[in-house]
Coordinates of C-alpha atoms in Angstrom, one line a residue:
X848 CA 0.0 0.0 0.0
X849 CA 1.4 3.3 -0.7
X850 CA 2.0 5.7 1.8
X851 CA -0.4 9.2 1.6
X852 CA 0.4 10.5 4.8
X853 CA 1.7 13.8 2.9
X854 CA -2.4 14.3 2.0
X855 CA -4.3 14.1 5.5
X856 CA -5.7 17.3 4.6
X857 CA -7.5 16.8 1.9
X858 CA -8.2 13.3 3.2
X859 CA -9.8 14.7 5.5
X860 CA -11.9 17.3 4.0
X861 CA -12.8 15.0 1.4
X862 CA -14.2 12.4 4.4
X863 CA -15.8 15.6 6.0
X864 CA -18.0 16.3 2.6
X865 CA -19.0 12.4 2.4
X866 CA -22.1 12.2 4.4
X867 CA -22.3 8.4 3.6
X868 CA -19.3 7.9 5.5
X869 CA -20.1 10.8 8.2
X870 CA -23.5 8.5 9.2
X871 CA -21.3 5.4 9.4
X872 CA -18.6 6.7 11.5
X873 CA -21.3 7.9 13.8
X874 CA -22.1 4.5 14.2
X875 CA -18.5 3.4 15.8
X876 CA -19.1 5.6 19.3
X877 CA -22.6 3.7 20.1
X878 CA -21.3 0.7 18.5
X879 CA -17.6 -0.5 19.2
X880 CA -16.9 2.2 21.9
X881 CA -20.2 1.6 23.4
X882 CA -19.6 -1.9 24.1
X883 CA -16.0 -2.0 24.8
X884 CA -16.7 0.1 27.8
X885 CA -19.5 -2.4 28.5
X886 CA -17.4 -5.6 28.4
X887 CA -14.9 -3.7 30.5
X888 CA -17.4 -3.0 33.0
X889 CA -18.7 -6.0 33.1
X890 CA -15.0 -8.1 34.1
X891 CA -14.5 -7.4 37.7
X892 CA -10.7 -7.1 37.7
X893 CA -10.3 -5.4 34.1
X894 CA -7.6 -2.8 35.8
X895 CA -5.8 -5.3 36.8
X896 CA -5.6 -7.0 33.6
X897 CA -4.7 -4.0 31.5
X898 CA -1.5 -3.6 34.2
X899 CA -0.4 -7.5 33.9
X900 CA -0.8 -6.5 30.3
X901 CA 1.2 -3.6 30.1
X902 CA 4.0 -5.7 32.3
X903 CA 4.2 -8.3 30.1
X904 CA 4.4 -6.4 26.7
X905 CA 7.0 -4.1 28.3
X906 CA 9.2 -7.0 29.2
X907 CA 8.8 -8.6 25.9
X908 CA 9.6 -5.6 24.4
X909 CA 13.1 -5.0 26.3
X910 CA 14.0 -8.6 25.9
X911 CA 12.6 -8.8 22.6
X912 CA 15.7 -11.2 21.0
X913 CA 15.6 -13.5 24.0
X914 CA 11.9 -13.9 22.7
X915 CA 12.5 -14.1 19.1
X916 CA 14.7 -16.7 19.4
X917 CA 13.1 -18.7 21.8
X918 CA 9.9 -18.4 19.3
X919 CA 12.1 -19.8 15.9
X920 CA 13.5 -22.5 18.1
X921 CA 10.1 -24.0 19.4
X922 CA 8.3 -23.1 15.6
X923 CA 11.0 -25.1 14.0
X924 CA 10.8 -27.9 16.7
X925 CA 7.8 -28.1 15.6
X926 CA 8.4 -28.8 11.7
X927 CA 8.1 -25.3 10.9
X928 CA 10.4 -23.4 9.3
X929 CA 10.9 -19.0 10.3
X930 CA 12.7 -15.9 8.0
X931 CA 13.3 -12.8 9.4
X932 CA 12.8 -10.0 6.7
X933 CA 14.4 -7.1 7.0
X934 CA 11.7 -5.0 5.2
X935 CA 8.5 -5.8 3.2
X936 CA 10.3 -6.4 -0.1
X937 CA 12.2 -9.2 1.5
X938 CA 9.3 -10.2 3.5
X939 CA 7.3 -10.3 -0.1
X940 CA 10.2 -11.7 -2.0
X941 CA 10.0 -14.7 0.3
X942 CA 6.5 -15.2 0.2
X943 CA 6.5 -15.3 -4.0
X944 CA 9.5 -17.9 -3.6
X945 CA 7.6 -20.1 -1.4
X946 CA 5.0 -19.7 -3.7
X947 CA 6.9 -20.1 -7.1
X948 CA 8.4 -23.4 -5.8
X949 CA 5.2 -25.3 -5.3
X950 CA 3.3 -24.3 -8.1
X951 CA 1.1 -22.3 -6.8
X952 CA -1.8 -20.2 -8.8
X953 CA -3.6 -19.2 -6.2
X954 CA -3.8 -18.0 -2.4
X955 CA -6.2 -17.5 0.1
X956 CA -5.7 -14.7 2.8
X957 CA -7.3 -13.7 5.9
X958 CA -7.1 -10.3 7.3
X959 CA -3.9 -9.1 7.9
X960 CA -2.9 -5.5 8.2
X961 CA 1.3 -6.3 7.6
X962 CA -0.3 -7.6 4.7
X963 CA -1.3 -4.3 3.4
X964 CA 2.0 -2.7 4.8
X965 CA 3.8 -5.3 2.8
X966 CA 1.6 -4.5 -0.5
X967 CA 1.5 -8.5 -0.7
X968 CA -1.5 -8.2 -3.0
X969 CA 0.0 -6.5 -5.4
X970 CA 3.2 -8.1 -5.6
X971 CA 1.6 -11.8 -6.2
X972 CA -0.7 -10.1 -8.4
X973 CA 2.5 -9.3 -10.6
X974 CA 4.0 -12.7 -10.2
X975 CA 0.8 -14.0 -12.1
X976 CA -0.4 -15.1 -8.5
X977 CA -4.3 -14.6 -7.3
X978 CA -4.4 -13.6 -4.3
X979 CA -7.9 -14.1 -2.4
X980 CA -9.1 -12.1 0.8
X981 CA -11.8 -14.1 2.9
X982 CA -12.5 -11.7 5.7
X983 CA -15.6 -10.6 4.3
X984 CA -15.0 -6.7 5.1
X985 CA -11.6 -7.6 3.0
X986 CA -13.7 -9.1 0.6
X987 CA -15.5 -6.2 0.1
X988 CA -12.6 -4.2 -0.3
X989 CA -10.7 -5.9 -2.5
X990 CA -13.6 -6.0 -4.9
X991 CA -13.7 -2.4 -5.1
X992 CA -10.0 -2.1 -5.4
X993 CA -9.9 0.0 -2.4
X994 CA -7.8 -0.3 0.8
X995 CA -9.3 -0.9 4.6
X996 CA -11.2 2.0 6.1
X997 CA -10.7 0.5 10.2
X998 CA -8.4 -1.9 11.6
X999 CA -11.1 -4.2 12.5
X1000 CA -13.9 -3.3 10.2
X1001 CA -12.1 -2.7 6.9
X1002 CA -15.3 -2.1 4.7
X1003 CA -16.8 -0.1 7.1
X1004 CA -17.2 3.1 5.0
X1005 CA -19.9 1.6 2.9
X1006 CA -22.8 1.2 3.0
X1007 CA -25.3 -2.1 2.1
X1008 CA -26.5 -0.5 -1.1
X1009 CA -22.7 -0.1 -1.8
X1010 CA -22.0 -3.4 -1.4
X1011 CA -24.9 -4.9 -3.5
X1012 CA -23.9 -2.9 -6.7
X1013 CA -20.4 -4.1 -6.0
X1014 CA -21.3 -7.5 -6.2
X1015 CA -23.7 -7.2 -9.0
X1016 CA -21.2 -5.3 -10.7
X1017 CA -18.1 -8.1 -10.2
X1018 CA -19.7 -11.1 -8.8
X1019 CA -23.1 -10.7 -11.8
X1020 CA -25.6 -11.3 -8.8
X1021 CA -28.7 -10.3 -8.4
X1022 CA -28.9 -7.0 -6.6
X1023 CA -29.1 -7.8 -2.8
X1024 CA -29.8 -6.0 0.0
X1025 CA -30.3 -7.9 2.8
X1026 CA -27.1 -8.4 5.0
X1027 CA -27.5 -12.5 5.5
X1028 CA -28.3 -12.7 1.9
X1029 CA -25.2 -10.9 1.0
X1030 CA -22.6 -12.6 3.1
X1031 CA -24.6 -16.3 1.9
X1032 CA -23.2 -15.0 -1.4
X1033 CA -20.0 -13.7 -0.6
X1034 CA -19.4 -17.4 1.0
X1035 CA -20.6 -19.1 -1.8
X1036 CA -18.2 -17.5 -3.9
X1037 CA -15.3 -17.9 -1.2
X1038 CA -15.8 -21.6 -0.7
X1039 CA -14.5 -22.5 -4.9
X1040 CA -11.6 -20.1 -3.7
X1041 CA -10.8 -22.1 -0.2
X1042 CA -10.8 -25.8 -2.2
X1043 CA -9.0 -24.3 -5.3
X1044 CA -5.9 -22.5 -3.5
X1045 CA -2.6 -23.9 -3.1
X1046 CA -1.4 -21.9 -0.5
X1047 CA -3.0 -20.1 2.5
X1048 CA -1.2 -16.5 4.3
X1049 CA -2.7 -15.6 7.7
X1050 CA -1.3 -12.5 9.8
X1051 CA -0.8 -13.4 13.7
X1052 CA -2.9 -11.7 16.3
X1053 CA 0.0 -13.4 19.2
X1054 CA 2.8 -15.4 18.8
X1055 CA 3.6 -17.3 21.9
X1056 CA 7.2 -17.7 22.3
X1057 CA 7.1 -20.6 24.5
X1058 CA 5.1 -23.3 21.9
X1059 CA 5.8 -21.8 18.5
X1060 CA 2.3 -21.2 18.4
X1061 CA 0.5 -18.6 16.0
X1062 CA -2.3 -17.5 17.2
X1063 CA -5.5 -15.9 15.3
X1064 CA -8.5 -14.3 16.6
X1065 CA -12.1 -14.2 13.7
X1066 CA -15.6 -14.0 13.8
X1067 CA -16.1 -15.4 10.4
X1068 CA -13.9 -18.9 10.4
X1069 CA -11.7 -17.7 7.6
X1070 CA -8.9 -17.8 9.3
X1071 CA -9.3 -21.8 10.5
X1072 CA -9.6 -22.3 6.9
X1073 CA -7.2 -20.6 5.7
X1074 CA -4.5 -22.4 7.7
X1075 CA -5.6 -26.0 7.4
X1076 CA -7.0 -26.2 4.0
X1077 CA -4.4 -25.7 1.6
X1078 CA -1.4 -27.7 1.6
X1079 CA 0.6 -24.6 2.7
X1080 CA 0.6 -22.2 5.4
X1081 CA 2.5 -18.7 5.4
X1082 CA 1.8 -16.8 8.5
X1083 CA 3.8 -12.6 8.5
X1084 CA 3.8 -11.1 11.6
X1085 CA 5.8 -7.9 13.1
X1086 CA 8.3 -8.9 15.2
X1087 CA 6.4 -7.0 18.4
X1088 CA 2.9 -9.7 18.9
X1089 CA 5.5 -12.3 20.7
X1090 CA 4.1 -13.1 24.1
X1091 CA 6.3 -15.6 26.2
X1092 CA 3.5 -18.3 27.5
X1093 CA 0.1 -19.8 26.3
X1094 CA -0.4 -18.5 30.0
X1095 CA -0.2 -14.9 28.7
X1096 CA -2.3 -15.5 25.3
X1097 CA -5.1 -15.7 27.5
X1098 CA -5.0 -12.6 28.9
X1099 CA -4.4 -10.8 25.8
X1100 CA -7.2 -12.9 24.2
X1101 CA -9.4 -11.2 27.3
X1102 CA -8.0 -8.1 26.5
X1103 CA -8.0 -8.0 22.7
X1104 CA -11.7 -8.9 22.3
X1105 CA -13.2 -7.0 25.1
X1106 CA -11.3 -4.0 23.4
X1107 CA -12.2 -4.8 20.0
X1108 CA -15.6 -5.3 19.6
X1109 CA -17.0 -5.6 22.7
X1110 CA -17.4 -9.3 22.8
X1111 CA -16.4 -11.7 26.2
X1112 CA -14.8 -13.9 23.9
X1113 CA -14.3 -14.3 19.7
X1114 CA -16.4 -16.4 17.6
X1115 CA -13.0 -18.2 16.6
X1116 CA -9.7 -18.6 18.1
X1117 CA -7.2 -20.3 16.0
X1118 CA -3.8 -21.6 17.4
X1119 CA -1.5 -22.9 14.5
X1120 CA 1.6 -24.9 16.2
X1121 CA 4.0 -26.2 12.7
X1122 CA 2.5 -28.0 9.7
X1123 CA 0.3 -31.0 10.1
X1124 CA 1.3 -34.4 12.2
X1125 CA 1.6 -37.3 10.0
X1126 CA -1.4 -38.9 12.7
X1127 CA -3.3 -35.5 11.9
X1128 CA -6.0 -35.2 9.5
X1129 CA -6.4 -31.6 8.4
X1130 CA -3.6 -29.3 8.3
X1131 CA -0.9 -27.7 6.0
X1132 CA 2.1 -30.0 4.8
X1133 CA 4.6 -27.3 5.3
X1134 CA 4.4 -24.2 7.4
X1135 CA 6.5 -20.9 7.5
X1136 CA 7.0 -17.8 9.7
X1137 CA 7.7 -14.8 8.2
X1138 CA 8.8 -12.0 11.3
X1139 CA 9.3 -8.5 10.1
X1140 CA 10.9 -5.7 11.0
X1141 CA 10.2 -3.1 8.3
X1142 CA 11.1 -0.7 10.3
X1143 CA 9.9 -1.2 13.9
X1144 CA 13.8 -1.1 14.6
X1145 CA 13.5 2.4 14.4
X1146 CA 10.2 2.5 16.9
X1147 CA 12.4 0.3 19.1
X1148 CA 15.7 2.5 19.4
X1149 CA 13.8 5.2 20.3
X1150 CA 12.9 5.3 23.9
X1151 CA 10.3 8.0 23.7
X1152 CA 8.9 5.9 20.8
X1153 CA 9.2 2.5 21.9
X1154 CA 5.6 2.1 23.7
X1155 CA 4.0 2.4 20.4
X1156 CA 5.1 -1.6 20.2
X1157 CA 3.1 -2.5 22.4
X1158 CA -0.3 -2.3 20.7
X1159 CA -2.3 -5.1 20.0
X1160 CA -4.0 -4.0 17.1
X1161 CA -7.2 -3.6 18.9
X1162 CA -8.8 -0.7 17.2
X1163 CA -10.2 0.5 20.4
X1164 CA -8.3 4.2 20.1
X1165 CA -9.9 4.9 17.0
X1166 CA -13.6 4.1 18.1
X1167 CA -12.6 6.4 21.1
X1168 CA -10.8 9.2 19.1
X1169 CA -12.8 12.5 18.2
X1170 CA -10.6 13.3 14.9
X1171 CA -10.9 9.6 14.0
X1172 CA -14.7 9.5 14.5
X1173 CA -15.1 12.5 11.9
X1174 CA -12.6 12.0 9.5
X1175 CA -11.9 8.2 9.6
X1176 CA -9.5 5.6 8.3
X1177 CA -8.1 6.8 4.8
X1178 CA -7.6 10.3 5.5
X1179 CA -4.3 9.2 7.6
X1180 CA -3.1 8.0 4.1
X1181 CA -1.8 4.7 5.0
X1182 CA -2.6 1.0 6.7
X1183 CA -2.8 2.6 10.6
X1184 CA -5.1 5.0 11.2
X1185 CA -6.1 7.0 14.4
X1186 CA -3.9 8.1 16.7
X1187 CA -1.9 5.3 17.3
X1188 CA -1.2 5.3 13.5
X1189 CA -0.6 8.6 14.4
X1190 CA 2.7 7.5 15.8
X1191 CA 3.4 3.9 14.1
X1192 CA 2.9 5.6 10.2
X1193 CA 5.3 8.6 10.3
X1194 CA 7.9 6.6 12.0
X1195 CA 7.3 3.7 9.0
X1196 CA 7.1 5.8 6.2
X1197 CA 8.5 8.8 7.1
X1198 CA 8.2 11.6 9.5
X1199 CA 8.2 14.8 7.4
X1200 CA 5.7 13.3 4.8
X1201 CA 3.4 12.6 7.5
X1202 CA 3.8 15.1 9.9
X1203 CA 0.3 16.7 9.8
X1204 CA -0.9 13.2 11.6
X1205 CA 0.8 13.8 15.0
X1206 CA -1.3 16.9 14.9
X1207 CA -4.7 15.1 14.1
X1208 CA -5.4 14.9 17.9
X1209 CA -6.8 17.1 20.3
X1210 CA -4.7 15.6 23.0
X1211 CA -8.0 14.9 25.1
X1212 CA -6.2 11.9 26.5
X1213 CA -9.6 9.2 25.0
X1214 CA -7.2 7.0 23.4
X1215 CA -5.2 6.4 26.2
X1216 CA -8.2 5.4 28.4
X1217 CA -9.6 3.5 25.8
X1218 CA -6.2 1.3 25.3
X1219 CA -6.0 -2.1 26.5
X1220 CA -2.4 -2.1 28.1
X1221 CA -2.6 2.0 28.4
X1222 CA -0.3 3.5 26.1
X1223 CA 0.3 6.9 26.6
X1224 CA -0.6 8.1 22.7
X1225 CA -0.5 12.1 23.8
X1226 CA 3.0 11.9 25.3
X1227 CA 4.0 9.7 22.3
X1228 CA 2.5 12.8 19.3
X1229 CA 3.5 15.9 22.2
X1230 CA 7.3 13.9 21.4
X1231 CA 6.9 13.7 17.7
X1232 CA 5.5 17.3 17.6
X1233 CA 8.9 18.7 19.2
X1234 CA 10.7 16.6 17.0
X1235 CA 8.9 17.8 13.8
X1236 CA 9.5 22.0 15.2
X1237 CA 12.9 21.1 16.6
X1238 CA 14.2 18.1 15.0
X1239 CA 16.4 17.2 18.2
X1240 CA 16.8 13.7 17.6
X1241 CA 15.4 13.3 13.9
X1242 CA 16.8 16.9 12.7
X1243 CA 16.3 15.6 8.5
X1244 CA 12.7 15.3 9.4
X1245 CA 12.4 18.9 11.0
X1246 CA 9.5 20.3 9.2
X1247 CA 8.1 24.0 9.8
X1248 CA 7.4 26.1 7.4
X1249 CA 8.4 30.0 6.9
X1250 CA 4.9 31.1 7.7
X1251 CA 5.0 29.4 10.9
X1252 CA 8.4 30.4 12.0
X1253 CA 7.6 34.2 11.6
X1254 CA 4.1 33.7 13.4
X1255 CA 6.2 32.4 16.6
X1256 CA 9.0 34.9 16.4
X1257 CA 6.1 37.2 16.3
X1258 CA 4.1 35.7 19.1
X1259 CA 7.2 35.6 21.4
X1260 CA 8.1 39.3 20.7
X1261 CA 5.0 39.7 21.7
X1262 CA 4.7 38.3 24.9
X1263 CA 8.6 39.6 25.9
X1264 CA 7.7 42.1 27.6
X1265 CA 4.6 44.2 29.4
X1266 CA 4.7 46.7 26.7
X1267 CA 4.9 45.0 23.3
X1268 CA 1.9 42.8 25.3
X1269 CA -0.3 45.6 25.7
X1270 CA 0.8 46.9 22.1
X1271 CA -0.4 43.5 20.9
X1272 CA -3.8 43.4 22.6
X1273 CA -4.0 46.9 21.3
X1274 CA -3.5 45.5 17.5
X1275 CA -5.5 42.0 18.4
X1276 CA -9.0 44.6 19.2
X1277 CA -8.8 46.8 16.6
X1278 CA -7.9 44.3 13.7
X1279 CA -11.3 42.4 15.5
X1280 CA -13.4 45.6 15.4
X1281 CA -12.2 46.3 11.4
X1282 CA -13.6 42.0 10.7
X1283 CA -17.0 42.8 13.1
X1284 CA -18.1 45.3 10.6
X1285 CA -17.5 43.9 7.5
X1286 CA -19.0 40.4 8.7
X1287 CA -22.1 39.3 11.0
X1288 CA -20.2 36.1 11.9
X1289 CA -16.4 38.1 12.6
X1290 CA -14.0 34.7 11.9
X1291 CA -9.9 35.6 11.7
X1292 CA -9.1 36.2 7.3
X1293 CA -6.9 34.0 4.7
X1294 CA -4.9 31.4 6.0
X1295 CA -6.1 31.9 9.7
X1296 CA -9.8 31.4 9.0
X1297 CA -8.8 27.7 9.8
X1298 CA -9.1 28.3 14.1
X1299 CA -12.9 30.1 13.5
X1300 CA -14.1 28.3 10.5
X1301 CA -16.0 26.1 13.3
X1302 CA -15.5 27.7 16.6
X1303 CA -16.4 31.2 17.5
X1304 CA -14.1 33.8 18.6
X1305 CA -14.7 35.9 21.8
X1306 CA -14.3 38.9 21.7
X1307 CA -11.1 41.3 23.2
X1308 CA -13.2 43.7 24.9
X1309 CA -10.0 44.4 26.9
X1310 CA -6.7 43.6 28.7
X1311 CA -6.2 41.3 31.2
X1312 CA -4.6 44.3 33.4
X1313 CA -7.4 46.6 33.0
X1314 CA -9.7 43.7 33.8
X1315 CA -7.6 42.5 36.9
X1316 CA -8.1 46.4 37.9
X1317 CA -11.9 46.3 37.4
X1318 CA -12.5 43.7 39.0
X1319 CA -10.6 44.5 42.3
X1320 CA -12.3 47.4 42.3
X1321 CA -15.6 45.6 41.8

């Protein structure tokens, strides 16, 4: 997927006009958020769990070799085999290779974000290689040749009327509106895919360290087909989901769900330990890891940066985020929206191209309550922020333009002294009083009509001296 990150403006204003996708975001606060603070509510010890959480990703985290390895050793113990890419080209090239060796045609894939990162589609796409989604929201999406909208509800942006011309346009159906209806069809098309593919590529929700063991969380199945009906199994993960025991998966399952979509526990939960035994009956004859780095090195090495890895890809920040909720998934130009893509996309694909996105939050602090192991999103864009106006520790990706330079020399002129204050205050009430009359709604002209296109402005009836005099005298 190509980064956009450079065009969250008019992302945004283009979701902003779209009033098909304005009455479906308005959807996510009474759905998603709604029942994530439900389930929360409803498990007695959920503090406690989002601490143990935290804990345990942290640790992880700092000992993050110790865990890698430890996680190759027991998947190839098992009979499976693990590459470490460097990047999403390598990650890819392996994947085709795989691929090119056994003959393969076609693949089926369940969701997977890295995927997107990787641009996996594409690339088997160009090796002559059809590549299937079976998450029906991905489904959906890749029909339209379009890219997810929501981490965990890709097609989210669109509506049911949408989706029926889509299909009657690609799929020659009938034109269907009725939800079951359309998902009996969407299966009925997947299951030729399922029995026709030679190889199957999951992402990983966890993978526990101490079994080998990839672990996958669905509503729809997919993923339980897609890793023990064709004969082989690819799973790509970023090197940051290892968790050390199957004691630990189930507290992140707890978490993940709850966060997620409100649910006590997932339709489906898939654990995939190597390829099938030979006293098995179902499962893939080979299997294969794929850990990537693609540039999480960099999230790692930087201390102020680092907690981004501990996400679990829950999607709960987003639901709880007022920017997301108004301007949603593709306005942030890339495969992590919201505010913790906020902080995972500029550091992936480049801080100066996307540094309007640490400033698409307003800081209230709703993501961090919202997160399952409580990352602390505002101190993470506050950091990139400084780094973007001072470029301290990433001075190549200092970005401030000449506009804003002179409006901060000006503002700290201003504020240097008693009397260039007053002066200002002076110039700040009469430039208002010369917009009042020309306007009935006074907003600030040009470039600055941004801060009262949709707030108001109060008016400077005076100084803060001369009011701190009044009203002693009051």
């Amino acid at each position: 997927m190509e980064p956009r990150t450079s065009q969250f403006r008019q992302g945004s204003a283009s979701a902003l006009a779209d009033n098909q996708i304005q009455r479906n975001l308005d959807g996510l606060y009474s759905g998603f958020h709604s029942a994530r603070i439900s389930a929360s509510g409803a498990t007695t010890n959920w503090e406690e769990l989002r601490e143990r959480g935290r804990q345990i990703k942290w640790h992880v985290i700092e000992n993050l070799d110790h865990y890698l390895d430890l996680l190759a050793t027991n998947v190839e113990k098992a009979g499976g085999k693990v590459y470490f890419a460097k990047d999403a080209k390598a990650a890819s090239d392996y994947v085709v290779s795989v691929a090119n060796n056994r003959g393969v045609e076609m693949v089926v894939k369940s969701k997977s974000m890295l995927s997107e990162e990787m641009g996996l589609n594409e690339r088997l796409e160009s090796e002559g290689i059809e590549p299937v989604e079976t998450d029906l929201g991905e489904y959906i999406v890749q029909l339209a040749g379009d890219t997810p909208f929501h981490i965990i509800a890709p097609a989210i942006h669109k509506s049911r009327e949408q989706v029926s011309d889509l299909f009657a346009e690609k799929l020659g159906t009938d034109r269907i509106e009725d939800i079951e209806e359309l998902t009996r069809e969407a299966r009925r098309q997947l299951r030729e895919k399922f029995l026709a593919a030679g190889m199957g590529i999951s992402g990983a929700n966890f993978l526990v360290a101490e079994s080998g063991t990839v672990t996958l969380v669905t509503n729809e199945g997919n993923g339980r087909m897609v890793t023990s009906m064709p004969k082989v199994h690819i799973a790509i993960s970023g090197m940051e989901k290892v968790v050390p025991s199957l004691e630990d998966l189930g507290l992140f399952l707890r978490l993940l769900i709850r966060s997620a979509t409100g649910q006590m526990l997932s339709s489906y939960v898939t654990t995939v330990t190597g390829p099938r035994r030979s006293e098995e009956e179902d499962g893939p004859e080979e299997f294969h890891l794929v850990i990537v780095d693609n540039g999480r090195s960099r999230l790692l090495a930087d201390e102020h940066l680092r907690e981004g890895l501990l996400c679990l890809r829950c999607g709960a920040c987003l639901n709880a985020c007022p920017v997301y909720r108004k301007v949603g998934g593709h306005a942030y130009g890339w495969v992590y929206p919201g505010p913790i893509g906020s902080i995972v996309s500029p550091m992936l694909t480049g801080l100066s191209d996307a540094k309007d996105l640490p400033y698409a939050s307003t800081l209230c602090g709703a993501c961090k309550e919202a997160c399952p192991v409580k990352i602390d999103i505002p101190r993470m864009l506050l950091y990139l922020r400084k780094e973007l106006t001072q470029g301290d520790n990433y001075p190549s990706d200092k970005s401030v333009d000449s506009a804003e330079k002179l409006a901060m020399k000006g503002w700290r002129a201003s504020v240097s002294s008693a009397g260039t204050m007053q002066f200002a205050n002076w110039v700040g009430r009469l430039g208002q009083s010369l917009v009042s009359r020309q306007s009935e709604s006074p907003g600030l002209p040009g470039p600055l009509s941004g801060w009262t296109d949709h707030r108001d402005m109060p008016e400077l009836k005076e100084s803060f001296r001369s009011r701190w005099k009044r009203l002693q005298k009051e």
